[in-house]
Coordinates of C-alpha atoms in Angstrom, one line a residue:
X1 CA -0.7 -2.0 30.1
X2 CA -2.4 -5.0 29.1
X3 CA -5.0 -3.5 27.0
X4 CA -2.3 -1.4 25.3
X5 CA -0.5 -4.2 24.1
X6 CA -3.6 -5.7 23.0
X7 CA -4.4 -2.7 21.0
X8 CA -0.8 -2.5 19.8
X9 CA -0.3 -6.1 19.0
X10 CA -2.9 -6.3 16.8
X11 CA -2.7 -7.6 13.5
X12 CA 1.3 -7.2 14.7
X13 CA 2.9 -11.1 13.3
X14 CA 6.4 -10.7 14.7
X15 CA 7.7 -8.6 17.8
X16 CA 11.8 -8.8 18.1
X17 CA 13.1 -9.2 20.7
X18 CA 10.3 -10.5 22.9
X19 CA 9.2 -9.0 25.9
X20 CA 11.2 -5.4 24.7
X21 CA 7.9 -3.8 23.7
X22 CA 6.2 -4.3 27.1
X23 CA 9.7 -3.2 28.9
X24 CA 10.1 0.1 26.7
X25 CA 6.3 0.7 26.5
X26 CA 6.4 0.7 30.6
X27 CA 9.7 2.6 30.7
X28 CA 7.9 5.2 28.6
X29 CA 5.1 5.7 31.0
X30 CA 7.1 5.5 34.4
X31 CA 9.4 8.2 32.3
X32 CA 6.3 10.2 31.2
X33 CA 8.3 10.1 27.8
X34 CA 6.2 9.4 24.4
X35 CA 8.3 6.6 22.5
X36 CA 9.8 8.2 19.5
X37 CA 8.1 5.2 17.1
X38 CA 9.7 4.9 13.4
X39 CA 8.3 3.9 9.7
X40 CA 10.4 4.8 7.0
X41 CA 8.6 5.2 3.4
X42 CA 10.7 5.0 -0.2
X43 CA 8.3 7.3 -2.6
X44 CA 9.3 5.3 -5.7
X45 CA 5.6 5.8 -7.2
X46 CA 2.5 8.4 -7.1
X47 CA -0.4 6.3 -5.1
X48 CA -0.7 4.7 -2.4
X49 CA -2.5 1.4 -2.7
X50 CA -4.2 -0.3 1.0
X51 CA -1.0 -2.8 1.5
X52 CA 1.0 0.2 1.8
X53 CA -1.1 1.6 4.8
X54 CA -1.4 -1.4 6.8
X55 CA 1.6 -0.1 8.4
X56 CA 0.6 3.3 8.2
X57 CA -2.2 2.3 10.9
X58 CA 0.1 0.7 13.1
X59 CA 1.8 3.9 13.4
X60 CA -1.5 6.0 13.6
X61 CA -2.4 3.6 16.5
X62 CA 0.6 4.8 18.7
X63 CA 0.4 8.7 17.5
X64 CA -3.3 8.0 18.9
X65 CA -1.6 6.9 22.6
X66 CA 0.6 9.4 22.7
X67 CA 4.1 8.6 21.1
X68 CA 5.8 10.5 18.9
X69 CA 4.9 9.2 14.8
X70 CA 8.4 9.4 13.2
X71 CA 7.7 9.4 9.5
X72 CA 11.2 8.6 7.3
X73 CA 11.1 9.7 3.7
X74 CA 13.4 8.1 2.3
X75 CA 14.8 10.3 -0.8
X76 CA 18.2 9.0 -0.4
X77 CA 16.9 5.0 0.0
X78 CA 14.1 5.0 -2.5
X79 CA 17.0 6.0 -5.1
X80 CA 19.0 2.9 -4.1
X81 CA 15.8 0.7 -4.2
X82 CA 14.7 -1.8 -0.9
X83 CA 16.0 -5.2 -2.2
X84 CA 13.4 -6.9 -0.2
X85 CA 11.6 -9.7 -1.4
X86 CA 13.5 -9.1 -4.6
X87 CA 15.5 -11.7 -7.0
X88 CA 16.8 -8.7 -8.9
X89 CA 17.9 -5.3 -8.7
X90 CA 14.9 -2.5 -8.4
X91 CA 14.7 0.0 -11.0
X92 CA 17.1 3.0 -9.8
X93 CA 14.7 6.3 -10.0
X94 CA 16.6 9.8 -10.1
X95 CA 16.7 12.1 -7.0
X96 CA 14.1 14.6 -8.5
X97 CA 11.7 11.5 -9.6
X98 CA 11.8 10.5 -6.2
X99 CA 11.3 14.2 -4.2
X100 CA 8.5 14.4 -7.0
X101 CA 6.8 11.6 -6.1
X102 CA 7.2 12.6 -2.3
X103 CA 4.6 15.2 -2.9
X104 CA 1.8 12.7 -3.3
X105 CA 3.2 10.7 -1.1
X106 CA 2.7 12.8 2.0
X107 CA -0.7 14.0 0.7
X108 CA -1.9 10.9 1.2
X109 CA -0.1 9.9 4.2
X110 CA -1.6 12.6 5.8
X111 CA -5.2 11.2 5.1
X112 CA -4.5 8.6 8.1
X113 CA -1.6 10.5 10.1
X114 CA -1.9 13.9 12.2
X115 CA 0.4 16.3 10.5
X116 CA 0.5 18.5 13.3
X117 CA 1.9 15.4 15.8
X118 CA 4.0 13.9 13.2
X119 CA 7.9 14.7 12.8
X120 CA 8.5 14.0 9.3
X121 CA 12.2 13.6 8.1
X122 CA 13.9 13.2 4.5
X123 CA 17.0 10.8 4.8
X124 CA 18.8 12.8 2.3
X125 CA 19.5 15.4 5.8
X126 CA 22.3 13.1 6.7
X127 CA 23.1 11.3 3.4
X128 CA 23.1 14.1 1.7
X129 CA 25.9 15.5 4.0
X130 CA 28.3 12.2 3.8
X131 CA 31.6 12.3 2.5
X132 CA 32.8 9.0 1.1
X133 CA 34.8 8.7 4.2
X134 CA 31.5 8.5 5.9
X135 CA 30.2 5.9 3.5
X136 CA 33.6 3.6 4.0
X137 CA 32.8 4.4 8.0
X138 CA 29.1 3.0 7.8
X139 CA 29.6 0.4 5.0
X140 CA 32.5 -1.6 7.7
X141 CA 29.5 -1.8 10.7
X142 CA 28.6 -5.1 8.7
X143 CA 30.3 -8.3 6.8
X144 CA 29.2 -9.9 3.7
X145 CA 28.7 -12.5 5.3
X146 CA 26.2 -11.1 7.9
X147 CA 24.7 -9.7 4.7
X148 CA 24.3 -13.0 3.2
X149 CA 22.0 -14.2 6.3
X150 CA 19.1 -12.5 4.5
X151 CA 16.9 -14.9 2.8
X152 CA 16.7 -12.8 -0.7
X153 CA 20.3 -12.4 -1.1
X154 CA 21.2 -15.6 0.3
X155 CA 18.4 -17.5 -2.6
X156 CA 19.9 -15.2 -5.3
X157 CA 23.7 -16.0 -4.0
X158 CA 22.7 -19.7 -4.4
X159 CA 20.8 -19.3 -7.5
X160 CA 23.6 -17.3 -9.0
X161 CA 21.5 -14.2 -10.0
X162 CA 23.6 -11.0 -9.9
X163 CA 23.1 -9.0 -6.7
X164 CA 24.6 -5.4 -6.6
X165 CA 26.3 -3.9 -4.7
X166 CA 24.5 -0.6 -3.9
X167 CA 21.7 -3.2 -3.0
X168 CA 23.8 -4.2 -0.1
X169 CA 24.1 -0.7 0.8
X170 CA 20.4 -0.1 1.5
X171 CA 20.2 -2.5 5.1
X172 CA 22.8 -0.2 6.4
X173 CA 21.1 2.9 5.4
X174 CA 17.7 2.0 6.4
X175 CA 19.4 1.0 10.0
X176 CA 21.9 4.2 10.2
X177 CA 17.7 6.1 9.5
X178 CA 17.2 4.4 13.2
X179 CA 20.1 5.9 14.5
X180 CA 19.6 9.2 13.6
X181 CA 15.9 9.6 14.2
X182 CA 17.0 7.6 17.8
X183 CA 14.4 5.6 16.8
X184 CA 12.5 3.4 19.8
X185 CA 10.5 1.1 17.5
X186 CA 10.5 0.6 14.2
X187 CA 7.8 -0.6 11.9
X188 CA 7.6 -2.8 8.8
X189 CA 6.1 -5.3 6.8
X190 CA 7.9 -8.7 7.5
X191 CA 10.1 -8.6 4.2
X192 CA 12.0 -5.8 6.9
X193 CA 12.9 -7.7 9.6
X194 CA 16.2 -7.9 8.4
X195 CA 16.8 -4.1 8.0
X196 CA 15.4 -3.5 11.0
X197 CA 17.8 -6.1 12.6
X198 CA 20.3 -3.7 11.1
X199 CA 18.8 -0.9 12.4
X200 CA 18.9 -2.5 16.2
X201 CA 22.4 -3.7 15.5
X202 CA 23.7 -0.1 14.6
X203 CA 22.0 1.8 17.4
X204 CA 24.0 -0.7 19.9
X205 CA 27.0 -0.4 18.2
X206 CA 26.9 3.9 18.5
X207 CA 25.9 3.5 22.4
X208 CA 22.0 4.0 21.8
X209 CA 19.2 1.7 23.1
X210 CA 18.1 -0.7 20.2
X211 CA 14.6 -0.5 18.8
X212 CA 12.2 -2.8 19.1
X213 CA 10.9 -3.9 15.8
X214 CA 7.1 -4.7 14.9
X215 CA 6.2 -6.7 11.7
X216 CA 2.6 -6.4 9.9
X217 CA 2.1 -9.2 7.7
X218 CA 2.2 -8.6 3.9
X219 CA -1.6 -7.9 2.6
X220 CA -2.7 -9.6 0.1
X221 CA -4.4 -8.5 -3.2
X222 CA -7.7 -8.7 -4.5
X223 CA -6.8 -11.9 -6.4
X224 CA -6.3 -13.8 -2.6
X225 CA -3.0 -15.4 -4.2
X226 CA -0.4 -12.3 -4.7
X227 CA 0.8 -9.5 -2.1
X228 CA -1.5 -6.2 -3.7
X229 CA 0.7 -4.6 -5.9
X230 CA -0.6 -1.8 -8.8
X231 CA 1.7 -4.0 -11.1
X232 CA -0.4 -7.3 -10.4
X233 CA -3.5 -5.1 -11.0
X234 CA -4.7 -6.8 -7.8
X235 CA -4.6 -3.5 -5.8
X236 CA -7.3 -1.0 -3.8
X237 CA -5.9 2.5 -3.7
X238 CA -6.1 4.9 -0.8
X239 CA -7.4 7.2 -3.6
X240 CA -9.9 5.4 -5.7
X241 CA -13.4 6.5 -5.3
X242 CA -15.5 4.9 -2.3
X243 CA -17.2 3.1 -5.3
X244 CA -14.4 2.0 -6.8
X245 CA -13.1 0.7 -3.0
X246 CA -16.5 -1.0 -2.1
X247 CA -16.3 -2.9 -5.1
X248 CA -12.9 -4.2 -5.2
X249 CA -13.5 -5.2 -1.7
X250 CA -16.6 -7.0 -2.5
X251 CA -14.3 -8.9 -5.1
X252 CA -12.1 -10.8 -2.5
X253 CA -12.6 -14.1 -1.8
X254 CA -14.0 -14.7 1.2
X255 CA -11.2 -16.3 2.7
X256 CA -9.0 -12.4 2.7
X257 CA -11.9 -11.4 4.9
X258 CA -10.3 -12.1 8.4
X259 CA -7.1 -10.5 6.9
X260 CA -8.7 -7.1 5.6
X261 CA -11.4 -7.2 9.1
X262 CA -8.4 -7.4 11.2
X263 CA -5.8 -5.3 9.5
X264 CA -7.9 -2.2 8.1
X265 CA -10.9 -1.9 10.3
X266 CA -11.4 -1.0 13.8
X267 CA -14.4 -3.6 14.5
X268 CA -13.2 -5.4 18.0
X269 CA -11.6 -8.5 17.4
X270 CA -13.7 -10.3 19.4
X271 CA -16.9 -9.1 17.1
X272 CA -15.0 -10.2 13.9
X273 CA -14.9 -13.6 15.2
X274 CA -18.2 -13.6 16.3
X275 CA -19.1 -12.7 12.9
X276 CA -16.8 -15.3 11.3
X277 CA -18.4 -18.2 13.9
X278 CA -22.0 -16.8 12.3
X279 CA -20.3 -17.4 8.9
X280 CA -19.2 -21.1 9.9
X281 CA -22.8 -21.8 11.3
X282 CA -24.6 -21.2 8.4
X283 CA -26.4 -18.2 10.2
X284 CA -24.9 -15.1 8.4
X285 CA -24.1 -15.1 4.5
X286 CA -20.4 -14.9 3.3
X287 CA -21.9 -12.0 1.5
X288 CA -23.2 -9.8 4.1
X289 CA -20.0 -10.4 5.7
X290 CA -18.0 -8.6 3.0
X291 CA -20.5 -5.6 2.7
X292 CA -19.7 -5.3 6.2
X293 CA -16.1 -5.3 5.6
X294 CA -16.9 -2.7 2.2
X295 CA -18.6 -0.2 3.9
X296 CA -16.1 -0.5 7.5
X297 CA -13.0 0.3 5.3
X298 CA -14.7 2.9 3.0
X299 CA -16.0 4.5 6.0
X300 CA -12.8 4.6 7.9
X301 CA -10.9 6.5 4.6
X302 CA -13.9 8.2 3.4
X303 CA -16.2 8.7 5.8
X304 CA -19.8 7.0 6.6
X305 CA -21.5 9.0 4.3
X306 CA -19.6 7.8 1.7
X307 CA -19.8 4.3 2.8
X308 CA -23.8 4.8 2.1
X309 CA -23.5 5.8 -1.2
X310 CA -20.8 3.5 -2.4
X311 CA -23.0 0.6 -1.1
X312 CA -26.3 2.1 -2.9
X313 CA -23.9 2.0 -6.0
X314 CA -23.1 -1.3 -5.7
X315 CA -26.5 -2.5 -5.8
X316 CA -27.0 -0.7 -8.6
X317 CA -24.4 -2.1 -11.0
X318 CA -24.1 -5.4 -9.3
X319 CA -27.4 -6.4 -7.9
X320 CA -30.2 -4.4 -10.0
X321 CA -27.8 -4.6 -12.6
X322 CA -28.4 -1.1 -13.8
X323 CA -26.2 1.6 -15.5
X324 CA -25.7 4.1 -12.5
X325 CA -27.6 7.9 -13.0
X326 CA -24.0 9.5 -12.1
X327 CA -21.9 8.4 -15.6
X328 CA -18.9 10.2 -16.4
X329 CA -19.2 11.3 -19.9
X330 CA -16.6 10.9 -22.4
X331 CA -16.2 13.7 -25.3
X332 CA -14.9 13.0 -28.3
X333 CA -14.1 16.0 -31.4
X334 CA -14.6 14.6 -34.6
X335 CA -11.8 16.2 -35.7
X336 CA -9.4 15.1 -33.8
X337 CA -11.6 11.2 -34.9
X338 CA -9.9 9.5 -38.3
X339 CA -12.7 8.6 -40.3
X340 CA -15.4 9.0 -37.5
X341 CA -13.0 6.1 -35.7
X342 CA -11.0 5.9 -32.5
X343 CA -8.8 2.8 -31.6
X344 CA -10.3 1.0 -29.1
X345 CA -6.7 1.1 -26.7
X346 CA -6.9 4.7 -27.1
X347 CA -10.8 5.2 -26.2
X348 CA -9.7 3.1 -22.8
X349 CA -7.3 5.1 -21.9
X350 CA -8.9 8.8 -23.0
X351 CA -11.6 7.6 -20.5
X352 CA -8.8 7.1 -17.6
X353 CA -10.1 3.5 -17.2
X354 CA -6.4 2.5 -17.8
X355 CA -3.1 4.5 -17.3
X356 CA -1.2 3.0 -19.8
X357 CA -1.9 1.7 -23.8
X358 CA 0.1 -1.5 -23.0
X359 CA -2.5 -1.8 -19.8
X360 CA -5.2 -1.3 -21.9
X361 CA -4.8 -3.6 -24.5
X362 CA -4.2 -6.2 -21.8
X363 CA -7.9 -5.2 -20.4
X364 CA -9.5 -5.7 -24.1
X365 CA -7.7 -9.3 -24.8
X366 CA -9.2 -10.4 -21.3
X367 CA -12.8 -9.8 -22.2
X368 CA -13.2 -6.8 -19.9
X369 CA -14.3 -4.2 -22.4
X370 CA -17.9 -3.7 -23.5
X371 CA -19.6 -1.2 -25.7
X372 CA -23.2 -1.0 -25.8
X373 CA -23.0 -4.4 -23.6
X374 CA -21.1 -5.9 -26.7
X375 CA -17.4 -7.9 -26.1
X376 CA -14.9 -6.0 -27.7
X377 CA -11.3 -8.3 -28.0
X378 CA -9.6 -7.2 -30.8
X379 CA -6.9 -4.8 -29.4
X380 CA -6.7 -3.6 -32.6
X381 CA -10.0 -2.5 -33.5
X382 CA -10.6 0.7 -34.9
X383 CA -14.2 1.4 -33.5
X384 CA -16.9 3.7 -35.1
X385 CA -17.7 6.4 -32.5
X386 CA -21.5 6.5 -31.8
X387 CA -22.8 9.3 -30.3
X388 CA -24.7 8.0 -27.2
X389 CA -22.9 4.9 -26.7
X390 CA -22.0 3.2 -23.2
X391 CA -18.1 2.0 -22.6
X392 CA -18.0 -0.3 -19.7
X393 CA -14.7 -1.5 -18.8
X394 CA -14.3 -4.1 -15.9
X395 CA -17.5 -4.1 -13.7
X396 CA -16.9 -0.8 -12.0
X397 CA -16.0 1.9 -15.0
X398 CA -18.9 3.5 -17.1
X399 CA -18.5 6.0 -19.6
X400 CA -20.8 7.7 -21.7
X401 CA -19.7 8.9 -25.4
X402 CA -20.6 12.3 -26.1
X403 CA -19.9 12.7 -29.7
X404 CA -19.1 16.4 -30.7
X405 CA -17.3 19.1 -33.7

C-alpha cells in the first residue's frame, strides 16, 4: 500500500480529507472493487496545452493500477464557464461551440488515457434532462454565504466587482457531476478544491460516500512567472511538434525544472534529486539538466524516436546555429501579391507561425520576426516578396518563400 500512495501522491499538493485516500484505496482492494476515480474537463478551446494534462496523468496513473478513469465532459459546465481563479465572468460559449470543441478535446485526451478502460460521460445526460424544478432543487443544497467562503468570489465581493449569478451555479454543478458519476475521488488543479468540497458535500447529503479529493499544483508557463496559458503565449501544447516541445522546454528557467521533472516525467523521484544535488555541486550543468527534461517529456508524448530527432534539431538551430535541411516552404501567387508586396502581419500568419493578425503584429513589434536574418518591426510594413528568402519567426519557426504565378 505504501508504494501505491507514493506513486499516487506524487506531485499530489493537497489530499482532503487526510488519511481518506489510504482508507478508500485499502477498502478498494479488500473489496476487490477498482475506485471509480473522477476528472471533469470544460472543452471551452481546441488544444490542449501541458498545464492541462498534468491532471490528465494523475488520472492515467490510477487507470494504470486498476481503477476505473472517469472522464466528465462537461458540455453543460463549459457553457456556464468555471469561475475559478477568476475576477470576472468567463466568456459564455454556445452549446454547439462547446460539443465542437469536444471533438479535439478527446482526441487528444486520448493520447495519454486508454479509451478502451475509460468511461467517458457528457454532463449534459443529466442537465440536459432538468426541469427548472430540478434546478430550484439543486441550487437550495447550498447558501450564499457558504458560497462566499471561496477565495475568488469572496475578493471580488469585497472588491465590489460584479459576480453573476450563473457563476455561482457552476460549484453546484460540478459537485452534483460527483454525484452522478458516484464519484470516489476527484481530481483537480488547486483552484478546485472548493468545487470539489461541493462535490463531497452533495454526495453526503444524497446518502453516498464523499470523494476524496486530490489537488495538482497549477503549472507554470514557459515564462517561470505565470500559470501556462495559450493567452499568455507562455504555453507547450500536447500537439506542437517534438521540435517545437524540446525547444520551449529548453526555454524555462532553470528553476521550473523540478516542477516539469516531477509533474510530467516518470524519472524516480529519488533520481531527479540526485540530479538536482549534481546541479547544486557544480558537477552537472543546468543545461544538460534541461535536455534531460526536453527529451523525457518529448519522449513520454511522442515517443523516443522523436525525442532524438527533436534534440538533433535543437543543436542545429540553437547550437550550430544553422537553418535546419527540413524547412517548411511557404508559396506565394503573385497574383494574389499587390504590387509584388505582402503585409508583413499577413505573411506571419499565411505561414501558421501565428493564429491570429492581432497575435502577429504583437510578434513583429517584439523583435521576433526576421527575414533574410534582418529585424523587421514595423507592423505595418508592406514587404517585397523575394523569391528564395528565409522568414524566421521566434527561434523555432522557419519558412522558406517560394515565390510563384
Amino acid at each position: 500500500m505504501e508504494d501505491v500512495l507514493t506513486q499516487v501522491l506524487r506531485g499530489v499538493v493537497d489530499t482532503f480529507p487526510e488519511g481518506e485516500l489510504e482508507q478508500k484505496l485499502e477498502k478498494a482492494k479488500q473489496e476487490g472493487r477498482p475506485l471509480r476515480v473522477k476528472l471533469g474537463v470544460d472543452p471551452t478551446g481546441t488544444d490542449l496545452h501541458l498545464g492541462h494534462i498534468v491532471p490528465l496523468l494523475k488520472l492515467k496513473q490510477f487507470q494504470d493500477l486498476g481503477h476505473q478513469a472517469v472522464l466528465i465532459v462537461g458540455d453543460y459546465t463549459a457553457t456556464v464557464g468555471d469561475p475559478s481563479g477568476r475576477n470576472k465572468a468567463r466568456p459564455q460559449l454556445s452549446h454547439e461551440q462547446v460539443l465542437a470543441n469536444a471533438v479535439t478535446y478527446k482526441e487528444q485526451v486520448f493520447k495519454i488515457l486508454d479509451p478502451e478502460r475509460t468511461e467517458v460521460v457528457y454532463n449534459g445526460a443529466w442537465f440536459g434532462q432538468m426541469d427548472f424544478s430540478d434546478v430550484i432543487r439543486l441550487l437550495s443544497k447550498m447558501t450564499l454565504a457558504r458560497m462566499l467562503e471561496r477565495e475568488d468570489f469572496a475578493q471580488r465581493f469585497a472588491n465590489q466587482l460584479p459576480i453573476s449569478l450563473h457563476e455561482l451555479v457552476y460549484p453546484l454543478m460540478q459537485g452534483y457531476d460527483s454525484v452522478m458519476v458516484r464519484a470516489d475521488i476527484e481530481l483537480g488543479g488547486t483552484d478546485q478544491k472548493f468545487n470539489i468540497l461541493v462535490g463531497r458535500e452533495l454526495q453526503k447529503d444524497l446518502g453516498q460516500d464523499p470523494q476524496v479529493g486530490l489537488c495538482v499544483p497549477i503549472l507554470l508557463g514557459t515564462d517561470g512567472k505565470e500559470k501556462m496559458s495559450k493567452s499568455l503565449g507562455n504555453y507547450i501544447a500536447l500537439d506542437d511538434p517534438p521540435e517545437e516541445k524540446f525547444g520551449k522546454i529548453m526555454s524555462i528557467p532553470d528553476e521550473l525544472m523540478p516542477m516539469y521533472f516531477e509533474l510530467l516525467t516518470e524519472l524516480p523521484m529519488q533520481q531527479v534529486k540526485e540530479l538536482q544535488q549534481q546541479v547544486a555541486e557544480g558537477t552537472l550543468h543546468p543545461a544538460k539538466l534541461k535536455r534531460r527534461l526536453a527529451k523525457e517529456i518529448v519522449g513520454r508524448f511522442d515517443g523516443q524516436d522523436a525525442a532524438v530527432r527533436a534534440e538533433e534539431h535543437f543543436d542545429v538551430v540553437f547550437v550550430e546555429k544553422e537553418v535546419p535541411e527540413d524547412v517548411q516552404e511557404l508559396r506565394l501567387s503573385r497574383a494574389t501579391l499587390d504590387n509584388n508586396r505582402i503585409w508583413i502581419v499577413k505573411l506571419v500568419t499565411a505561414a501558421g507561425f501565428a493564429g491570429t493578425n492581432s497575435e502577429a503584429r504583437r510578434l513583429v513589434s517584439q523583435g521576433a520576426v526576421r527575414i533574410d536574418d534582418e529585424p523587421v518591426s514595423d507592423p505595418n510594413l508592406d514587404w517585397e516578396v523575394r523569391d528564395g528568402a528565409l522568414l524566421k519567426v521566434g527561434k523555432r519557426h522557419f519558412a522558406r518563400i517560394c515565390l510563384g504565378d
